[in-house]
Short mmCIF file of C-alpha atoms and ligand atoms in Angstrom, two decimals:
data_model
loop_
_atom_site.label_atom_id
_atom_site.label_comp_id
_atom_site.label_asym_id
_atom_site.label_seq_id
_atom_site.Cartn_x
_atom_site.Cartn_y
_atom_site.Cartn_z
CA MET A 284 226.11 96.57 20.39
CA ARG A 285 227.22 92.88 21.19
CA ARG A 286 225.93 90.22 23.48
CA LEU A 287 227.51 90.51 27.04
CA ASP A 288 228.40 86.82 27.06
CA GLN A 289 230.03 87.03 23.60
CA LEU A 290 231.94 90.27 24.61
CA LEU A 291 233.41 88.69 27.87
CA ALA A 292 234.13 85.44 25.92
CA ASN A 293 235.89 87.12 23.21
CA LEU A 294 238.04 89.20 25.75
CA GLY A 295 239.07 86.18 27.64
CA TYR A 296 236.96 86.91 31.00
CA CYS A 297 235.04 83.60 30.92
CA SER A 298 233.48 81.21 28.32
CA ARG A 299 230.18 81.92 26.84
CA ARG A 300 228.76 79.07 28.91
CA GLU A 301 230.30 80.49 32.13
CA ALA A 302 229.00 83.99 31.54
CA ARG A 303 225.72 83.71 33.73
CA ASP A 304 227.86 82.64 36.67
CA TYR A 305 230.58 85.30 36.03
CA LEU A 306 227.66 87.97 35.92
CA LYS A 307 226.57 86.64 39.20
CA LYS A 308 229.95 86.62 40.88
CA ASN A 309 231.14 89.86 39.60
CA SER A 310 229.66 93.54 39.49
CA VAL A 311 229.15 94.13 35.88
CA THR A 312 227.32 97.27 34.78
CA VAL A 313 226.45 98.71 31.47
CA ARG A 314 226.19 102.75 31.61
CA GLY A 315 226.11 102.32 35.29
CA ALA A 316 223.09 99.87 35.45
CA PRO A 317 223.92 96.36 36.98
CA VAL A 318 223.52 93.45 34.41
CA ARG A 319 222.82 89.66 35.29
CA ASP A 320 221.57 88.63 31.70
CA PRO A 321 224.24 87.40 29.55
CA SER A 322 222.19 87.92 26.37
CA SER A 323 221.64 91.66 27.14
CA LYS A 324 223.56 93.85 24.56
CA ALA A 325 226.08 96.49 25.23
CA ARG A 326 228.83 98.62 23.64
CA ALA A 327 232.16 97.62 24.97
CA ALA A 328 233.06 101.22 26.14
CA ASP A 329 229.71 101.38 28.29
CA VAL A 330 230.66 98.06 30.31
CA LEU A 331 232.57 97.98 33.71
CA ILE A 332 233.50 95.01 35.52
CA ASN A 333 233.92 95.58 39.30
CA GLY A 334 234.24 99.34 38.47
CA GLU A 335 237.01 98.74 35.94
CA PRO A 336 236.82 99.15 32.06
CA LEU A 337 237.00 96.20 29.75
CA ASP A 338 240.78 95.13 29.23
CA HIS A 339 241.75 96.35 25.57
CA PRO A 340 238.31 95.89 24.06
CA ASP A 341 239.34 97.00 20.61
CA GLY A 342 242.00 94.60 20.23
CA LEU A 343 245.62 93.81 21.57
CA LEU A 344 248.74 94.89 19.83
CA LEU A 345 251.89 94.12 21.79
CA VAL A 346 255.68 94.35 21.22
CA LEU A 347 257.56 91.51 23.07
CA ASN A 348 261.14 91.06 23.51
CA LYS A 349 261.31 87.42 22.70
CA PRO A 350 263.80 85.50 24.79
CA LEU A 351 265.79 82.53 23.16
CA GLY A 352 264.27 79.05 23.51
CA LEU A 353 260.61 80.13 22.84
CA VAL A 354 258.58 79.33 19.74
CA CYS A 355 256.19 81.44 18.06
CA SER A 356 254.03 78.41 17.08
CA HIS A 357 250.94 77.64 19.04
CA ASP A 358 251.76 73.87 19.11
CA GLU A 359 252.92 72.98 22.64
CA ARG A 360 254.81 70.05 21.23
CA GLU A 361 257.23 72.50 19.56
CA GLY A 362 258.52 73.80 23.04
CA PRO A 363 257.64 76.58 25.32
CA ARG A 364 255.73 79.35 23.53
CA VAL A 365 255.91 83.08 23.44
CA TYR A 366 252.26 83.03 24.34
CA ASP A 367 252.95 81.38 27.71
CA LEU A 368 254.46 84.87 28.82
CA LEU A 369 251.12 86.53 28.50
CA PRO A 370 248.45 86.82 31.33
CA GLU A 371 246.00 84.26 31.36
CA ARG A 372 243.14 86.49 30.26
CA TRP A 373 244.97 87.41 27.13
CA ARG A 374 245.74 83.87 26.34
CA ALA A 375 242.10 83.08 26.59
CA ARG A 376 241.01 85.76 24.00
CA ASN A 377 239.18 84.78 20.84
CA PRO A 378 240.34 85.51 18.18
CA GLN A 379 243.62 84.28 19.85
CA VAL A 380 246.71 86.33 20.25
CA THR A 381 249.20 85.28 17.60
CA SER A 382 252.60 86.56 16.28
CA ILE A 383 252.91 88.72 13.22
CA GLY A 384 255.33 86.62 11.34
CA ARG A 385 257.65 84.54 13.39
CA LEU A 386 261.12 84.29 14.92
CA ASP A 387 263.03 81.06 15.13
CA LYS A 388 263.33 79.37 18.61
CA ASP A 389 266.98 80.36 18.43
CA THR A 390 266.25 84.02 17.46
CA ALA A 391 265.73 86.80 20.06
CA GLY A 392 264.39 90.25 19.95
CA LEU A 393 261.40 92.17 18.59
CA ILE A 394 258.07 90.38 17.93
CA LEU A 395 254.63 91.72 17.60
CA LEU A 396 251.56 89.87 18.93
CA THR A 397 248.04 90.62 18.23
CA ASP A 398 244.62 89.28 18.37
CA GLN A 399 243.57 91.39 15.20
CA THR A 400 243.85 89.03 12.35
CA GLU A 401 243.74 91.94 9.86
CA LEU A 402 246.91 93.07 11.32
CA VAL A 403 248.61 89.87 10.79
CA HIS A 404 247.73 89.69 7.23
CA LYS A 405 248.69 93.47 6.67
CA TYR A 406 252.12 93.01 8.23
CA THR A 407 253.13 89.52 6.71
CA SER A 408 251.89 90.47 3.34
CA PRO A 409 254.96 90.68 0.74
CA LYS A 410 253.16 93.94 -0.48
CA HIS A 411 253.63 95.62 2.75
CA LYS A 412 257.43 95.61 2.74
CA VAL A 413 258.07 96.68 6.16
CA PRO A 414 261.72 97.00 6.92
CA LYS A 415 263.01 94.68 9.67
CA LEU A 416 266.53 94.96 11.10
CA TYR A 417 268.28 92.02 12.38
CA ARG A 418 271.74 91.90 14.13
CA ALA A 419 273.62 88.67 13.35
CA THR A 420 276.90 87.33 14.34
CA THR A 421 278.56 84.64 12.22
CA ASP A 422 281.31 82.03 12.51
CA ARG A 423 283.67 83.88 10.17
CA ASP A 424 284.80 87.37 9.11
CA LEU A 425 282.22 88.91 6.68
CA CYS A 426 283.55 90.30 3.48
CA PRO A 427 282.37 93.68 2.06
CA ASP A 428 281.51 91.84 -1.22
CA LEU A 429 278.33 90.62 0.57
CA ILE A 430 276.94 94.11 0.62
CA PRO A 431 276.34 94.36 -3.23
CA LEU A 432 275.45 90.66 -3.51
CA PHE A 433 272.65 91.20 -0.91
CA ALA A 434 271.57 94.41 -2.36
CA ALA A 435 271.30 93.18 -5.90
CA GLY A 436 268.07 91.27 -5.35
CA THR A 437 269.41 88.23 -7.22
CA LEU A 438 270.28 85.70 -4.38
CA VAL A 439 268.18 82.59 -4.89
CA LEU A 440 268.11 80.53 -1.75
CA ASP A 441 268.07 76.82 -1.60
CA GLY A 442 264.67 75.39 -2.39
CA GLU A 443 263.20 78.83 -3.58
CA ASP A 444 262.28 79.85 -7.08
CA ALA A 445 262.23 83.58 -6.57
CA PRO A 446 265.19 85.44 -5.47
CA CYS A 447 265.31 87.54 -2.23
CA ALA A 448 264.43 91.17 -2.57
CA PRO A 449 267.14 93.53 -2.22
CA ALA A 450 268.53 93.75 1.34
CA ASP A 451 270.51 96.20 3.08
CA LEU A 452 273.73 94.68 4.84
CA ARG A 453 275.79 96.87 7.09
CA LEU A 454 279.08 95.48 8.36
CA ASP A 455 280.21 96.26 11.83
CA PRO A 456 283.62 98.08 11.65
CA ALA A 457 284.37 97.27 15.08
CA SER A 458 283.66 93.43 14.80
CA PRO A 459 284.20 91.82 11.57
CA ARG A 460 281.79 88.87 12.22
CA THR A 461 278.83 91.12 13.33
CA ALA A 462 276.46 92.60 10.79
CA ASP A 463 273.08 94.39 10.54
CA LEU A 464 270.70 93.22 7.85
CA ILE A 465 267.42 94.98 6.83
CA LEU A 466 264.95 92.86 5.11
CA THR A 467 261.61 93.80 3.72
CA GLU A 468 260.31 90.28 3.38
CA GLY A 469 260.18 87.24 5.66
CA LYS A 470 261.02 83.97 3.83
CA TYR A 471 261.52 80.97 6.33
CA HIS A 472 264.77 81.37 8.18
CA GLN A 473 265.80 84.06 5.64
CA VAL A 474 268.75 85.63 7.56
CA ARG A 475 270.32 82.44 8.32
CA ARG A 476 269.76 81.20 4.87
CA MET A 477 271.20 84.20 3.23
CA PHE A 478 274.33 84.02 5.09
CA ALA A 479 274.42 80.31 4.65
CA ALA A 480 274.42 81.01 1.01
CA THR A 481 277.61 82.76 1.20
CA GLY A 482 279.27 80.13 3.43
CA ALA A 483 278.71 81.69 6.70
CA THR A 484 276.86 80.31 9.76
CA VAL A 485 274.78 82.62 11.72
CA LEU A 486 275.55 82.09 15.40
CA THR A 487 273.25 84.67 17.11
CA LEU A 488 270.43 86.46 15.65
CA HIS A 489 268.42 89.28 17.22
CA ARG A 490 265.66 91.38 15.63
CA VAL A 491 266.34 95.00 16.60
CA ARG A 492 263.62 96.82 14.66
CA PHE A 493 260.18 96.25 12.88
CA GLY A 494 259.29 99.46 11.07
CA ASN A 495 259.65 102.26 13.23
CA LEU A 496 259.38 100.08 16.48
CA THR A 497 262.33 99.27 18.60
CA LEU A 498 262.48 97.64 21.97
CA GLY A 499 263.82 100.58 23.96
CA ASP A 500 264.56 99.25 27.30
CA LEU A 501 262.14 96.46 27.26
CA PRO A 502 263.93 93.44 29.03
CA PRO A 503 263.75 89.90 27.50
CA GLY A 504 260.48 88.21 28.27
CA GLN A 505 258.64 91.59 28.73
CA PHE A 506 256.01 93.08 26.42
CA ARG A 507 254.13 96.38 26.17
CA PRO A 508 251.09 97.36 24.18
CA VAL A 509 251.85 99.57 21.22
CA ALA A 510 249.55 101.66 18.77
CA GLU A 511 249.51 100.75 15.08
CA SER A 512 250.83 104.19 14.29
CA GLU A 513 253.90 103.37 15.99
CA ILE A 514 254.95 100.95 13.39
N1 URA B 255 265.65 85.01 9.78
C1 URA B 255 265.98 83.84 10.37
O1 URA B 255 266.87 83.14 9.90
N2 URA B 255 265.25 83.56 11.65
C2 URA B 255 264.51 84.56 12.07
O2 URA B 255 263.83 84.26 13.18
C3 URA B 255 263.96 85.53 11.39
C4 URA B 255 264.74 85.93 10.28
#
């Protein structure tokens, strides 16, 4: 059981201060009985607002097809943010919706967003080793020697002490400057830096897969809720 004002504020309907007014202006019921007192307690599953159940009361987990040019930071000074794509009520949630790991401004593709702090920790922890598949194009033809180099788990990036974990590189037989790279960790700008360590510059980068999740036919800029069991 939680206080109604807290529940409404956490789910982004209104601030705690606005809850009294919100309850006046909207038909809020708990197990069918109208409620006006913001301090009354309820189970989220028993609450209806204007006849509708609460919006994802147990937390959000979204897969977004990140377009180029958006940042995963919350800092507006860094440019337009992936969170700006979300409905206002989701942007007002507390805990706030945040990305699980980050993609660079110049990287597109699959990113997970959640307001469940424990999922952020779980899937960004080096212990977890979720495979992430990236498709990269580069400024030069890629040599098959890179496959054992990336697989060896010995490549040390500029400014790092520990080597990169073994990574699975698959060259595209139809396009010598295109490759898929599967990483199980997420060092800063890792794909770009791994290729840079071999003299190649990544020109385009797209994340195709996170664990078992793919984007399917989700267009850039669109998102959909997913269950954790899908990862
Ligand atoms: N590696 C990068 O270089 N950039 C990303 O956004 C993700 C992985």
